Coordinates of C-alpha atoms in Angstrom, one line a residue:
Chain U
X1 CA 129.5 -77.0 89.0
X2 CA 127.8 -75.3 91.9
X3 CA 125.3 -72.5 90.9
X4 CA 127.1 -70.1 93.2
X5 CA 130.2 -70.4 91.0
X6 CA 128.1 -69.3 88.0
X7 CA 127.1 -65.8 89.0
X8 CA 126.6 -64.4 85.5
X9 CA 123.8 -64.7 82.9
X10 CA 123.5 -63.7 79.3
X11 CA 120.5 -61.7 78.0
X12 CA 119.5 -61.8 74.3
X13 CA 116.9 -59.4 73.0
X14 CA 115.7 -60.4 69.5
X15 CA 114.2 -57.6 67.5
X16 CA 113.1 -57.6 63.9
X17 CA 116.2 -55.9 62.7
X18 CA 118.9 -56.4 65.3
X19 CA 119.7 -58.7 68.2
X20 CA 121.3 -57.3 71.3
X21 CA 123.4 -59.6 73.5
X22 CA 124.9 -58.8 76.9
X23 CA 126.5 -60.4 79.9
X24 CA 124.9 -59.4 83.2
X25 CA 125.8 -59.8 86.8
X26 CA 123.6 -60.3 89.9
X27 CA 123.2 -56.5 90.5
X28 CA 122.0 -55.9 86.9
X29 CA 125.3 -54.5 85.6
X30 CA 125.8 -55.2 81.9
X31 CA 129.5 -56.2 81.8
X32 CA 129.9 -56.5 78.0
X33 CA 127.5 -56.3 75.1
X34 CA 127.3 -56.6 71.3
X35 CA 124.8 -56.5 68.5
X36 CA 124.2 -58.7 65.5
X37 CA 121.7 -58.4 62.6
X38 CA 118.5 -60.4 62.8
X39 CA 117.2 -59.7 59.3
X40 CA 120.0 -61.0 57.1
X41 CA 119.0 -64.6 57.4
X42 CA 116.2 -66.5 55.6
X43 CA 116.6 -69.6 57.7
X44 CA 116.9 -70.0 61.5
X45 CA 120.1 -72.2 61.6
X46 CA 122.7 -69.7 60.3
X47 CA 121.1 -67.1 62.5
X48 CA 121.5 -69.3 65.6
X49 CA 125.1 -70.1 64.5
X50 CA 126.1 -66.5 64.4
X51 CA 124.1 -65.8 67.7
X52 CA 126.1 -68.5 69.5
X53 CA 129.4 -67.1 68.2
X54 CA 128.4 -63.6 69.4
X55 CA 127.4 -64.9 72.8
X56 CA 130.7 -66.7 73.2
X57 CA 132.5 -63.5 72.3
X58 CA 130.8 -61.3 74.9
X59 CA 131.3 -64.0 77.5
X60 CA 135.0 -63.9 76.7
X61 CA 135.0 -60.1 76.5
X62 CA 133.5 -60.0 80.1
X63 CA 136.1 -62.5 81.2
X64 CA 133.5 -64.8 82.7
X65 CA 134.1 -68.0 80.6
X66 CA 132.7 -71.0 82.5
X67 CA 130.8 -68.8 85.0
X68 CA 127.6 -68.3 83.0
X69 CA 124.5 -69.9 84.4
X70 CA 122.4 -69.7 81.3
X71 CA 120.9 -67.6 78.5
X72 CA 117.6 -65.8 78.6
X73 CA 116.0 -64.5 75.4
X74 CA 113.3 -62.0 74.8
X75 CA 111.8 -62.9 71.4
X76 CA 108.6 -62.1 69.5
X77 CA 106.0 -64.9 70.0
X78 CA 108.3 -66.8 72.3
X79 CA 106.6 -69.6 74.2
X80 CA 108.2 -70.0 77.6
X81 CA 106.9 -73.5 78.1
X82 CA 108.1 -75.0 74.8
X83 CA 111.1 -72.8 74.1
X84 CA 109.7 -72.3 70.6
X85 CA 108.6 -69.3 68.7
X86 CA 105.4 -69.6 66.8
X87 CA 104.5 -67.7 63.6
X88 CA 106.7 -64.8 64.5
X89 CA 105.7 -62.5 61.6
X90 CA 108.3 -59.9 62.6
X91 CA 111.2 -62.3 62.1
X92 CA 112.2 -63.0 58.6
X93 CA 113.3 -66.6 59.4
X94 CA 110.5 -67.3 61.9
X95 CA 107.3 -66.5 60.0
X96 CA 105.5 -69.8 59.7
X97 CA 105.1 -72.7 62.1
X98 CA 107.1 -73.4 65.2
X99 CA 110.8 -73.2 65.6
X100 CA 112.6 -74.7 68.6
X101 CA 114.9 -71.7 69.2
X102 CA 115.9 -72.5 72.7
X103 CA 116.8 -76.1 71.8
X104 CA 118.8 -75.0 68.7
X105 CA 120.8 -72.5 70.7
X106 CA 121.5 -74.9 73.5
X107 CA 122.8 -77.5 71.0
X108 CA 124.9 -74.9 69.3
X109 CA 126.5 -73.8 72.6
X110 CA 127.4 -77.1 74.0
X111 CA 124.5 -77.6 76.3
X112 CA 124.1 -74.3 78.1
X113 CA 120.5 -73.9 79.3
X114 CA 118.4 -71.4 77.4
X115 CA 115.0 -69.9 78.4
X116 CA 112.9 -67.6 76.2
X117 CA 109.7 -65.6 76.4
X118 CA 108.2 -62.6 74.6
X119 CA 109.7 -59.1 75.2
X120 CA 107.0 -57.8 77.5
X121 CA 107.3 -60.8 79.9
X122 CA 111.1 -60.4 79.8
X123 CA 110.6 -56.7 80.7
X124 CA 108.5 -57.8 83.7
X125 CA 111.2 -60.2 84.8
X126 CA 113.8 -57.4 84.4
X127 CA 111.8 -54.9 86.4
X128 CA 111.3 -57.5 89.2
X129 CA 114.9 -58.6 89.3
X130 CA 116.8 -55.3 88.9
X131 CA 114.3 -52.5 88.6
X132 CA 111.2 -50.6 89.8
X133 CA 109.4 -53.8 90.9
X134 CA 112.1 -55.3 93.0
X135 CA 110.5 -56.9 96.0
X136 CA 107.0 -56.9 94.5
X137 CA 105.2 -60.2 94.1
X138 CA 102.1 -58.9 92.3
X139 CA 102.4 -56.3 89.5
X140 CA 101.5 -55.7 85.9
X141 CA 104.1 -54.5 83.4
X142 CA 102.8 -52.5 80.5
X143 CA 105.2 -51.8 77.6
X144 CA 104.2 -48.7 75.7
X145 CA 106.1 -49.0 72.4
X146 CA 104.9 -49.1 68.8
X147 CA 102.2 -51.4 70.2
X148 CA 101.2 -52.2 73.8
X149 CA 102.6 -55.3 75.4
X150 CA 102.2 -56.7 78.9
X151 CA 103.8 -59.1 81.4
X152 CA 101.7 -60.1 84.4
X153 CA 103.4 -61.2 87.7
X154 CA 101.4 -63.0 90.3
X155 CA 103.0 -64.4 93.5
X156 CA 106.4 -63.6 92.1
X157 CA 105.9 -65.5 88.9
X158 CA 105.2 -64.4 85.3
X159 CA 101.8 -65.6 84.2
X160 CA 102.1 -67.8 81.1
X161 CA 98.7 -69.4 81.1
X162 CA 97.5 -72.7 79.7
X163 CA 99.3 -72.2 76.4
X164 CA 102.3 -70.0 77.2
X165 CA 100.8 -66.8 75.7
X166 CA 99.0 -65.1 78.6
X167 CA 99.3 -61.4 79.0
X168 CA 98.2 -59.8 75.7
X169 CA 96.7 -56.7 77.4
X170 CA 97.3 -54.6 74.3
X171 CA 94.4 -56.4 72.8
X172 CA 91.7 -56.0 75.4
X173 CA 88.8 -54.0 74.1
X174 CA 89.2 -50.2 74.9
X175 CA 86.4 -49.0 72.6
X176 CA 83.6 -51.4 71.9
X177 CA 81.7 -49.6 69.2
X178 CA 83.4 -48.0 66.1
X179 CA 86.8 -48.8 67.6
X180 CA 89.9 -48.3 65.6
X181 CA 91.0 -51.2 63.4
X182 CA 94.0 -53.1 64.9
X183 CA 96.7 -55.1 63.1
X184 CA 95.5 -58.2 64.9
X185 CA 92.3 -58.2 62.9
X186 CA 90.0 -57.0 65.7
X187 CA 89.0 -53.4 66.4
X188 CA 89.0 -51.2 69.4
X189 CA 92.1 -52.8 70.9
X190 CA 93.9 -50.8 73.7
X191 CA 97.0 -50.6 71.6
X192 CA 95.3 -48.8 68.7
X193 CA 94.8 -45.9 71.2
X194 CA 97.5 -46.1 73.8
X195 CA 100.7 -46.9 71.9
X196 CA 103.2 -44.7 70.1
X197 CA 101.2 -45.6 66.9
X198 CA 97.9 -44.8 68.7
X199 CA 99.1 -41.4 69.8
X200 CA 100.1 -40.5 66.3
X201 CA 96.7 -41.8 65.0
X202 CA 94.8 -39.7 67.6
X203 CA 96.8 -36.6 66.4
X204 CA 96.0 -37.2 62.8
X205 CA 92.3 -37.9 63.5
X206 CA 91.9 -34.8 65.7
X207 CA 93.7 -32.5 63.4
X208 CA 91.3 -33.7 60.7
X209 CA 88.2 -33.3 62.8
X210 CA 88.8 -29.8 64.2
X211 CA 90.2 -26.5 63.3
X212 CA 91.9 -26.1 66.6
X213 CA 95.3 -24.4 66.1
X214 CA 98.3 -26.6 66.8
X215 CA 102.0 -26.6 66.0
X216 CA 101.3 -30.2 64.8
X217 CA 99.5 -28.9 61.7
X218 CA 102.7 -27.9 60.0
X219 CA 104.0 -31.5 60.1
X220 CA 103.7 -34.1 57.4
X221 CA 104.2 -37.5 59.1
X222 CA 103.2 -37.0 62.7
X223 CA 104.8 -39.4 65.2
X224 CA 104.2 -39.8 68.9
X225 CA 107.6 -38.0 69.5
X226 CA 106.2 -34.9 67.6
X227 CA 103.2 -34.9 69.9
X228 CA 105.5 -35.2 72.9
X229 CA 107.7 -32.3 71.8
X230 CA 104.6 -30.2 71.1
X231 CA 103.1 -31.0 74.5
X232 CA 106.4 -30.0 76.1
X233 CA 106.1 -26.6 74.3
X234 CA 102.6 -26.2 75.8
X235 CA 100.6 -27.0 72.6
X236 CA 97.1 -27.5 73.8
X237 CA 96.0 -30.1 71.3
X238 CA 99.1 -32.2 72.1
X239 CA 98.3 -31.9 75.8
X240 CA 94.7 -33.0 75.1
X241 CA 96.0 -36.0 73.1
X242 CA 98.1 -37.2 76.1
X243 CA 95.1 -36.6 78.4
X244 CA 93.0 -38.8 76.2
X245 CA 95.7 -41.5 75.9
X246 CA 96.2 -41.6 79.6
X247 CA 92.4 -41.7 80.2
X248 CA 92.1 -44.7 77.9
X249 CA 95.0 -46.4 79.7
X250 CA 93.6 -45.7 83.1
X251 CA 90.2 -47.0 82.2
X252 CA 91.7 -50.3 81.1
X253 CA 94.0 -50.5 84.1
X254 CA 90.9 -50.4 86.4
X255 CA 89.8 -53.6 84.8
X256 CA 93.2 -55.2 85.1
X257 CA 93.2 -54.4 88.8
X258 CA 89.8 -56.2 89.2
X259 CA 91.6 -59.2 87.7
X260 CA 94.8 -59.6 89.7
X261 CA 94.8 -56.9 92.4
X262 CA 98.4 -55.9 91.8
X263 CA 100.5 -53.7 94.0
X264 CA 101.6 -51.6 91.1
X265 CA 101.3 -51.2 87.3
X266 CA 104.8 -50.5 85.9
X267 CA 105.1 -48.6 82.6
X268 CA 108.0 -48.9 80.2
X269 CA 108.8 -48.1 76.6
X270 CA 109.2 -45.2 74.3
X271 CA 105.8 -43.7 75.0
X272 CA 106.4 -44.0 78.8
X273 CA 109.0 -41.1 78.4
X274 CA 105.9 -38.9 78.3
X275 CA 105.2 -39.8 81.9
X276 CA 104.8 -36.1 83.0
X277 CA 101.8 -35.9 80.7
X278 CA 100.4 -39.5 81.2
X279 CA 100.6 -40.0 84.9
X280 CA 97.8 -37.6 85.9
X281 CA 95.1 -38.8 83.5
X282 CA 96.0 -42.5 84.0
X283 CA 95.6 -42.1 87.8
X284 CA 92.5 -40.1 87.5
X285 CA 90.7 -42.5 85.1
X286 CA 92.0 -45.6 86.9
X287 CA 90.8 -44.4 90.3
X288 CA 87.4 -43.3 88.9
X289 CA 86.9 -46.8 87.5
X290 CA 88.1 -49.2 90.1
X291 CA 86.0 -50.7 92.9
X292 CA 86.2 -48.4 96.0
X293 CA 88.4 -51.0 97.8
X294 CA 91.3 -50.2 95.4
X295 CA 90.8 -46.5 95.0
X296 CA 94.1 -44.6 95.4
X297 CA 95.8 -47.9 96.4
X298 CA 97.5 -49.2 93.3
X299 CA 100.7 -47.5 92.3
X300 CA 101.6 -46.3 88.8
X301 CA 105.3 -46.7 88.5
X302 CA 107.6 -45.8 85.6
X303 CA 110.5 -48.1 84.9
X304 CA 113.9 -47.2 86.4
X305 CA 116.0 -49.3 84.1
X306 CA 118.3 -47.5 81.7
X307 CA 116.5 -47.7 78.4
X308 CA 119.5 -48.8 76.4
X309 CA 120.1 -51.8 78.8
X310 CA 116.5 -52.7 79.7
X311 CA 115.8 -55.2 76.9
X312 CA 119.1 -57.1 77.7
X313 CA 118.4 -57.0 81.4
X314 CA 114.9 -58.3 81.0
X315 CA 116.0 -61.2 78.9
X316 CA 118.9 -62.0 81.2
X317 CA 116.6 -62.1 84.2
X318 CA 114.9 -65.2 82.8
X319 CA 118.2 -67.1 83.1
X320 CA 118.6 -66.7 86.9
X321 CA 115.8 -69.3 87.2
X322 CA 117.6 -71.9 85.0
Chain S
X1 CA 98.9 -87.0 113.7
X2 CA 99.8 -87.9 110.2
X3 CA 97.7 -86.1 107.5
X4 CA 96.8 -89.4 105.9
X5 CA 94.9 -90.3 109.1
X6 CA 92.8 -87.1 108.6
X7 CA 91.0 -87.8 105.3
X8 CA 88.0 -85.5 106.0
X9 CA 87.4 -81.8 105.8
X10 CA 84.6 -79.4 106.9
X11 CA 83.1 -76.9 104.5
X12 CA 81.3 -73.9 105.8
X13 CA 79.3 -71.6 103.5
X14 CA 78.4 -68.4 105.1
X15 CA 75.5 -66.5 103.5
X16 CA 73.6 -63.5 104.7
X17 CA 70.7 -65.5 106.1
X18 CA 72.0 -69.0 106.7
X19 CA 75.3 -70.9 107.1
X20 CA 75.6 -74.3 105.7
X21 CA 78.0 -76.8 107.2
X22 CA 79.1 -80.2 105.9
X23 CA 81.7 -82.9 106.4
X24 CA 83.3 -83.9 103.1
X25 CA 85.6 -86.8 102.0
X26 CA 88.3 -86.8 99.4
X27 CA 86.0 -87.8 96.6
X28 CA 83.7 -84.9 97.3
X29 CA 80.9 -86.8 99.1
X30 CA 79.1 -84.8 101.7
X31 CA 78.8 -87.2 104.6
X32 CA 76.7 -85.1 107.0
X33 CA 75.4 -81.6 106.9
X34 CA 73.5 -79.0 108.9
X35 CA 72.4 -75.4 108.7
X36 CA 72.4 -72.6 111.3
X37 CA 71.1 -69.0 111.0
X38 CA 73.6 -66.3 110.2
X39 CA 71.4 -63.3 110.8
X40 CA 70.2 -63.8 114.4
X41 CA 73.4 -62.3 115.9
X42 CA 74.5 -58.7 116.3
X43 CA 78.0 -59.6 117.3
X44 CA 80.5 -62.1 115.9
X45 CA 81.4 -64.0 119.1
X46 CA 78.0 -65.7 119.8
X47 CA 77.8 -66.6 116.0
X48 CA 81.2 -68.3 116.1
X49 CA 80.2 -70.1 119.3
X50 CA 77.1 -71.6 117.7
X51 CA 79.1 -72.3 114.5
X52 CA 81.7 -74.3 116.4
X53 CA 79.0 -76.3 118.1
X54 CA 77.3 -77.1 114.8
X55 CA 80.6 -78.1 113.3
X56 CA 81.4 -80.5 116.2
X57 CA 77.9 -81.9 115.8
X58 CA 78.2 -82.7 112.0
X59 CA 81.7 -84.2 112.7
X60 CA 80.1 -86.5 115.3
X61 CA 77.2 -87.3 112.9
X62 CA 79.6 -88.3 110.2
X63 CA 81.5 -90.4 112.7
X64 CA 84.8 -88.9 111.9
X65 CA 85.8 -87.3 115.2
X66 CA 89.6 -86.8 115.3
X67 CA 89.9 -87.4 111.5
X68 CA 89.2 -83.8 110.3
X69 CA 92.1 -82.0 108.7
X70 CA 90.6 -78.5 108.9
X71 CA 87.8 -76.2 108.2
X72 CA 87.4 -74.2 104.9
X73 CA 85.0 -71.3 104.8
X74 CA 83.4 -69.4 101.9
X75 CA 82.4 -66.0 103.4
X76 CA 81.5 -62.6 101.9
X77 CA 84.6 -60.3 101.8
X78 CA 86.8 -63.1 103.2
X79 CA 90.5 -62.4 102.9
X80 CA 92.5 -65.6 102.4
X81 CA 95.8 -64.0 103.5
X82 CA 94.6 -62.6 106.9
X83 CA 91.7 -65.0 107.6
X84 CA 89.6 -61.8 108.3
X85 CA 86.5 -60.5 106.8
X86 CA 86.5 -56.8 106.0
X87 CA 83.4 -54.6 105.8
X88 CA 81.0 -57.4 105.0
X89 CA 77.9 -55.5 104.4
X90 CA 75.8 -58.6 103.9
X91 CA 76.6 -60.0 107.4
X92 CA 74.7 -58.3 110.2
X93 CA 77.6 -58.8 112.6
X94 CA 80.4 -58.1 110.1
X95 CA 79.5 -54.7 108.6
X96 CA 82.3 -52.5 109.8
X97 CA 86.0 -53.0 110.1
X98 CA 87.9 -56.3 110.1
X99 CA 87.0 -59.4 112.1
X100 CA 89.5 -62.3 112.5
X101 CA 86.9 -65.0 111.8
X102 CA 89.4 -67.8 111.1
X103 CA 91.3 -67.1 114.3
X104 CA 88.1 -66.9 116.4
X105 CA 86.8 -70.2 115.0
X106 CA 90.2 -71.9 115.5
X107 CA 90.3 -70.7 119.1
X108 CA 86.7 -71.9 119.7
X109 CA 87.4 -75.3 118.3
X110 CA 90.6 -76.2 120.2
X111 CA 93.1 -75.3 117.6
X112 CA 91.8 -76.9 114.4
X113 CA 93.1 -74.9 111.4
X114 CA 90.7 -72.7 109.5
X115 CA 91.1 -71.1 106.1
X116 CA 88.6 -68.7 104.4
X117 CA 88.0 -66.9 101.2
X118 CA 85.1 -65.4 99.4
X119 CA 82.4 -67.6 97.8
X120 CA 83.5 -67.3 94.2
X121 CA 87.1 -68.3 95.1
X122 CA 85.7 -71.2 97.1
X123 CA 83.6 -72.2 94.1
X124 CA 86.8 -72.3 92.0
X125 CA 88.5 -74.5 94.5
X126 CA 85.5 -76.8 94.6
X127 CA 85.4 -77.1 90.8
X128 CA 89.2 -77.8 90.7
X129 CA 89.1 -80.3 93.5
X130 CA 85.9 -82.3 92.8
X131 CA 84.2 -80.8 89.6
X132 CA 84.4 -79.7 86.0
X133 CA 87.9 -78.2 86.4
X134 CA 89.6 -81.3 87.8
X135 CA 93.0 -81.6 86.3
X136 CA 93.0 -78.0 85.0
X137 CA 95.8 -75.7 86.2
X138 CA 94.5 -72.5 84.5
X139 CA 90.8 -71.6 84.4
X140 CA 88.4 -68.9 85.4
X141 CA 85.4 -69.5 87.5
X142 CA 82.5 -67.2 86.9
X143 CA 79.5 -67.4 89.3
X144 CA 76.3 -66.1 87.8
X145 CA 74.1 -65.5 90.8
X146 CA 72.3 -62.3 92.0
X147 CA 75.6 -60.7 91.1
X148 CA 78.6 -61.9 89.1
X149 CA 81.6 -63.3 91.1
X150 CA 84.8 -64.8 89.9
X151 CA 87.7 -67.0 91.0
X152 CA 90.8 -67.1 88.9
X153 CA 93.1 -70.1 88.9
X154 CA 96.6 -69.8 87.5
X155 CA 99.2 -72.6 87.8
X156 CA 96.8 -74.6 90.0
X157 CA 96.4 -71.8 92.5
X158 CA 93.6 -69.3 93.2
X159 CA 94.8 -65.8 92.5
X160 CA 94.5 -63.6 95.6
X161 CA 96.7 -60.7 94.5
X162 CA 98.6 -58.2 96.6
X163 CA 95.8 -57.6 99.1
X164 CA 93.8 -60.8 99.0
X165 CA 90.9 -59.5 97.0
X166 CA 91.8 -60.3 93.4
X167 CA 89.2 -61.6 91.0
X168 CA 86.3 -59.1 91.0
X169 CA 85.4 -59.7 87.4
X170 CA 81.8 -58.8 88.0
X171 CA 83.0 -55.2 88.2
X172 CA 85.0 -54.9 85.0
X173 CA 83.5 -52.4 82.6
X174 CA 81.1 -54.0 80.1
X175 CA 79.5 -50.8 78.9
X176 CA 81.6 -47.7 79.0
X177 CA 79.1 -45.0 78.1
X178 CA 75.6 -44.7 79.8
X179 CA 76.2 -48.0 81.5
X180 CA 73.8 -49.2 84.2
X181 CA 74.4 -48.0 87.7
X182 CA 75.9 -50.7 89.9
X183 CA 75.5 -51.2 93.6
X184 CA 79.3 -50.8 93.9
X185 CA 78.9 -47.1 93.0
X186 CA 80.3 -47.4 89.5
X187 CA 78.4 -47.8 86.3
X188 CA 78.5 -50.2 83.4
X189 CA 79.8 -53.1 85.5
X190 CA 79.5 -56.6 84.0
X191 CA 77.2 -57.7 86.8
X192 CA 74.6 -55.1 86.0
X193 CA 74.0 -56.9 82.7
X194 CA 75.0 -60.6 83.1
X195 CA 73.6 -61.6 86.5
X196 CA 70.2 -62.8 87.5
X197 CA 69.5 -59.2 88.5
X198 CA 70.9 -57.9 85.2
X199 CA 68.6 -60.3 83.2
X200 CA 65.6 -59.0 85.0
X201 CA 66.7 -55.5 84.5
X202 CA 67.2 -56.1 80.7
X203 CA 63.7 -57.5 80.6
X204 CA 62.1 -54.5 82.3
X205 CA 64.1 -52.0 80.1
X206 CA 63.2 -53.8 76.9
X207 CA 59.5 -54.2 77.7
X208 CA 59.4 -50.4 78.3
X209 CA 61.3 -49.5 75.2
X210 CA 59.3 -51.6 72.7
X211 CA 55.9 -52.9 72.0
X212 CA 57.1 -56.3 71.1
X213 CA 54.6 -58.9 72.3
X214 CA 55.9 -61.2 75.1
X215 CA 54.4 -63.4 77.7
X216 CA 56.6 -61.4 80.2
X217 CA 54.3 -58.3 79.8
X218 CA 51.7 -59.9 82.0
X219 CA 54.1 -60.2 85.0
X220 CA 54.5 -57.7 87.8
X221 CA 57.9 -58.3 89.3
X222 CA 59.9 -60.0 86.6
X223 CA 62.8 -62.2 87.7
X224 CA 65.5 -64.0 85.7
X225 CA 63.6 -67.2 86.4
X226 CA 60.5 -65.8 84.6
X227 CA 62.7 -64.9 81.6
X228 CA 64.1 -68.4 81.6
X229 CA 60.7 -70.0 81.7
X230 CA 59.5 -67.7 78.9
X231 CA 62.5 -68.6 76.8
X232 CA 61.8 -72.3 77.3
X233 CA 58.3 -71.6 76.0
X234 CA 59.8 -70.0 72.9
X235 CA 59.1 -66.4 73.8
X236 CA 61.1 -64.3 71.3
X237 CA 61.8 -61.4 73.6
X238 CA 63.0 -63.7 76.3
X239 CA 65.3 -65.5 73.8
X240 CA 66.7 -62.1 72.7
X241 CA 67.4 -61.2 76.3
X242 CA 69.5 -64.3 76.8
X243 CA 71.2 -63.7 73.5
X244 CA 72.2 -60.2 74.7
X245 CA 73.2 -61.5 78.1
X246 CA 75.5 -64.1 76.6
X247 CA 76.9 -61.6 74.1
X248 CA 77.9 -59.2 76.9
X249 CA 79.5 -62.1 78.9
X250 CA 81.4 -63.4 75.8
X251 CA 82.8 -60.0 75.0
X252 CA 84.1 -59.7 78.6
X253 CA 85.4 -63.3 78.5
X254 CA 87.6 -62.4 75.5
X255 CA 89.4 -59.8 77.6
X256 CA 89.8 -62.2 80.5
X257 CA 91.4 -64.7 78.1
X258 CA 93.9 -62.0 77.0
X259 CA 94.9 -61.7 80.6
X260 CA 95.5 -65.2 81.8
X261 CA 95.1 -67.5 78.7
X262 CA 92.9 -70.1 80.6
X263 CA 92.1 -73.6 79.4
X264 CA 88.4 -73.0 80.2
X265 CA 85.9 -70.6 81.7
X266 CA 83.7 -72.5 84.1
X267 CA 80.2 -71.1 84.8
X268 CA 78.2 -71.8 87.9
X269 CA 75.2 -70.3 89.8
X270 CA 71.5 -69.8 89.4
X271 CA 71.7 -68.1 86.0
X272 CA 74.0 -70.8 84.7
X273 CA 71.0 -73.1 84.6
X274 CA 70.0 -71.2 81.4
X275 CA 73.0 -72.8 79.7
X276 CA 71.0 -73.9 76.7
X277 CA 70.3 -70.2 75.9
X278 CA 73.7 -68.8 77.0
X279 CA 76.3 -71.1 75.6
X280 CA 75.9 -70.1 71.9
X281 CA 76.0 -66.3 72.3
X282 CA 78.8 -66.5 74.8
X283 CA 81.0 -68.7 72.5
X284 CA 80.1 -66.5 69.5
X285 CA 80.9 -63.2 71.1
X286 CA 84.0 -64.6 72.9
X287 CA 85.5 -66.0 69.7
X288 CA 84.7 -62.9 67.7
X289 CA 86.6 -60.8 70.3
X290 CA 89.7 -62.8 71.1
X291 CA 93.1 -62.7 69.3
X292 CA 93.2 -65.2 66.5
X293 CA 95.6 -67.4 68.5
X294 CA 92.8 -68.2 71.0
X295 CA 89.9 -68.5 68.6
X296 CA 87.8 -71.7 69.2
X297 CA 90.5 -72.8 71.8
X298 CA 89.0 -71.8 75.2
X299 CA 86.3 -74.1 76.5
X300 CA 83.1 -72.8 78.0
X301 CA 82.2 -75.4 80.7
X302 CA 79.2 -75.5 83.0
X303 CA 79.7 -76.7 86.6
X304 CA 79.1 -80.4 87.3
X305 CA 78.7 -80.1 91.0
X306 CA 75.3 -80.7 92.5
X307 CA 73.9 -77.3 93.2
X308 CA 72.7 -78.1 96.7
X309 CA 76.2 -79.3 97.7
X310 CA 78.4 -76.9 95.7
X311 CA 78.8 -74.2 98.2
X312 CA 79.9 -76.6 101.0
X313 CA 82.2 -78.5 98.6
X314 CA 83.8 -75.3 97.4
X315 CA 84.5 -74.1 101.0
X316 CA 85.7 -77.6 102.0
X317 CA 88.2 -77.7 99.2
X318 CA 90.2 -74.9 100.9
X319 CA 90.8 -77.1 103.8
X320 CA 92.8 -79.8 101.9
X321 CA 95.6 -77.3 101.7
X322 CA 95.8 -76.7 105.4

């Protein structure tokens, strides 16, 4: 069939607990969607079987049977080149070795093409196809969630590198000496400072280290959301925490710019909601640390995609290239 | 004429003092070469006129008149996209504003196509076309000269970025606090530590700060070459200086790997001659600072191009794509 007769794609966002599935049209409208559990399977095969069934159901719900070009998946540790996931510790059935997820799903669905990549790369594709980076050929997507992820676009294409795993900017070194320990085993990684987790960690550290009054002192288990709410109420310590977080991000962004000279850096994710507190320190630190030729030239852009749809849209964007 | 009938290219390496010109065949043999002065002109036009004459002369010397596909130039501040140089402070006639060097040379030479880029990007092209990176699609070229330059190759193409100036890895931050002042106006830049200039600076600092005996103490104006000679003679301070230099490089390389997941990092330039002293600390620091998935996976490769030919070869490699 001609590609023009297949103007729909399916996006699948695989998280540790749930998997979101949606049918998407060329303008980035989600026509139908559903959710299945990710964590009720110990093996990959029964998960893929239920996933295929759910995909077929949303395709039917959207009334586009026979008009779907392919399936794009955002999945932890997804390798775009091989269509496999490798040692995906967040997936109960994917923890050790390689699993040919794309191939298994294609087989289960009668040959429909499937492409996959990790969620940050999928987010970059989504932003380029439907969002804030439409028309941009060179940008860097930074996802500020529990951790920090990234998807790098150069000449209109996501950078996968020699092995398929390029773009791990959450693990560049932000603090060289006495940096915070990171889950990856290293220390000083950007994501230990500039993620939702990092913001909460900064709050706990600073409350311990000073006597400064703050509404955060009354809380037991401080989250980045608490810090955000406190900042909105004008809490000075909370405001300083965002200033610090933005400064660390901006310093790292300056180095990213020296690498790929992007038109913009696009921010997405739970922590990016604090954009009113992050934008100023990010821009200040970034412009103070770039070469003069890039000063005040690189845009900081916050995602325009609806947060509830963004993961499905990002994954679906992969499928247009199939 | 068919491209197959034009199996030669010209490489032009523009330095502050001299310009080297050579005719190159597909295997990277320099068939004829010459040199003209760069710094005897106050304006661009007479320089271009003499350059065109010199190019025509080497083409005649190599006996390949009518068989040259194009001219590639490596030139400070060269913008691949526009064919212009912008504020090239090292070129007497190119210091302010933009100059359409490629267009001027094409006009002067009766329409022959001309492409240009900066010298580090040209070096990357040369290494990919004729040298240590042949067959590689993803690598990072680092030139260790007076300063530190870089050319980044992703999917077989040099990364130019949104504005044509991507790949300024000499100016990522190596030392965040109390870093050395850099000529670019920032401080802590990689090139203030890991260039020929940086090695000499480390030597002077360390001699001042300690009483450690060293043959370097007897010298007046220490250069990186002096440190290299001392290290070869087993001087302990000199050896420590290279260990430090390699460590700083390796730490930065770990962050570069997180960006583009290259197959290799290729080193070239005067300081790269000290490879016997640099390789071990580079590999140690790099592998200690990358994510586990890249540990012991990314090769450190030293250029295989003959140093006297390398600049011409790099520039010439650009012209094969014309």
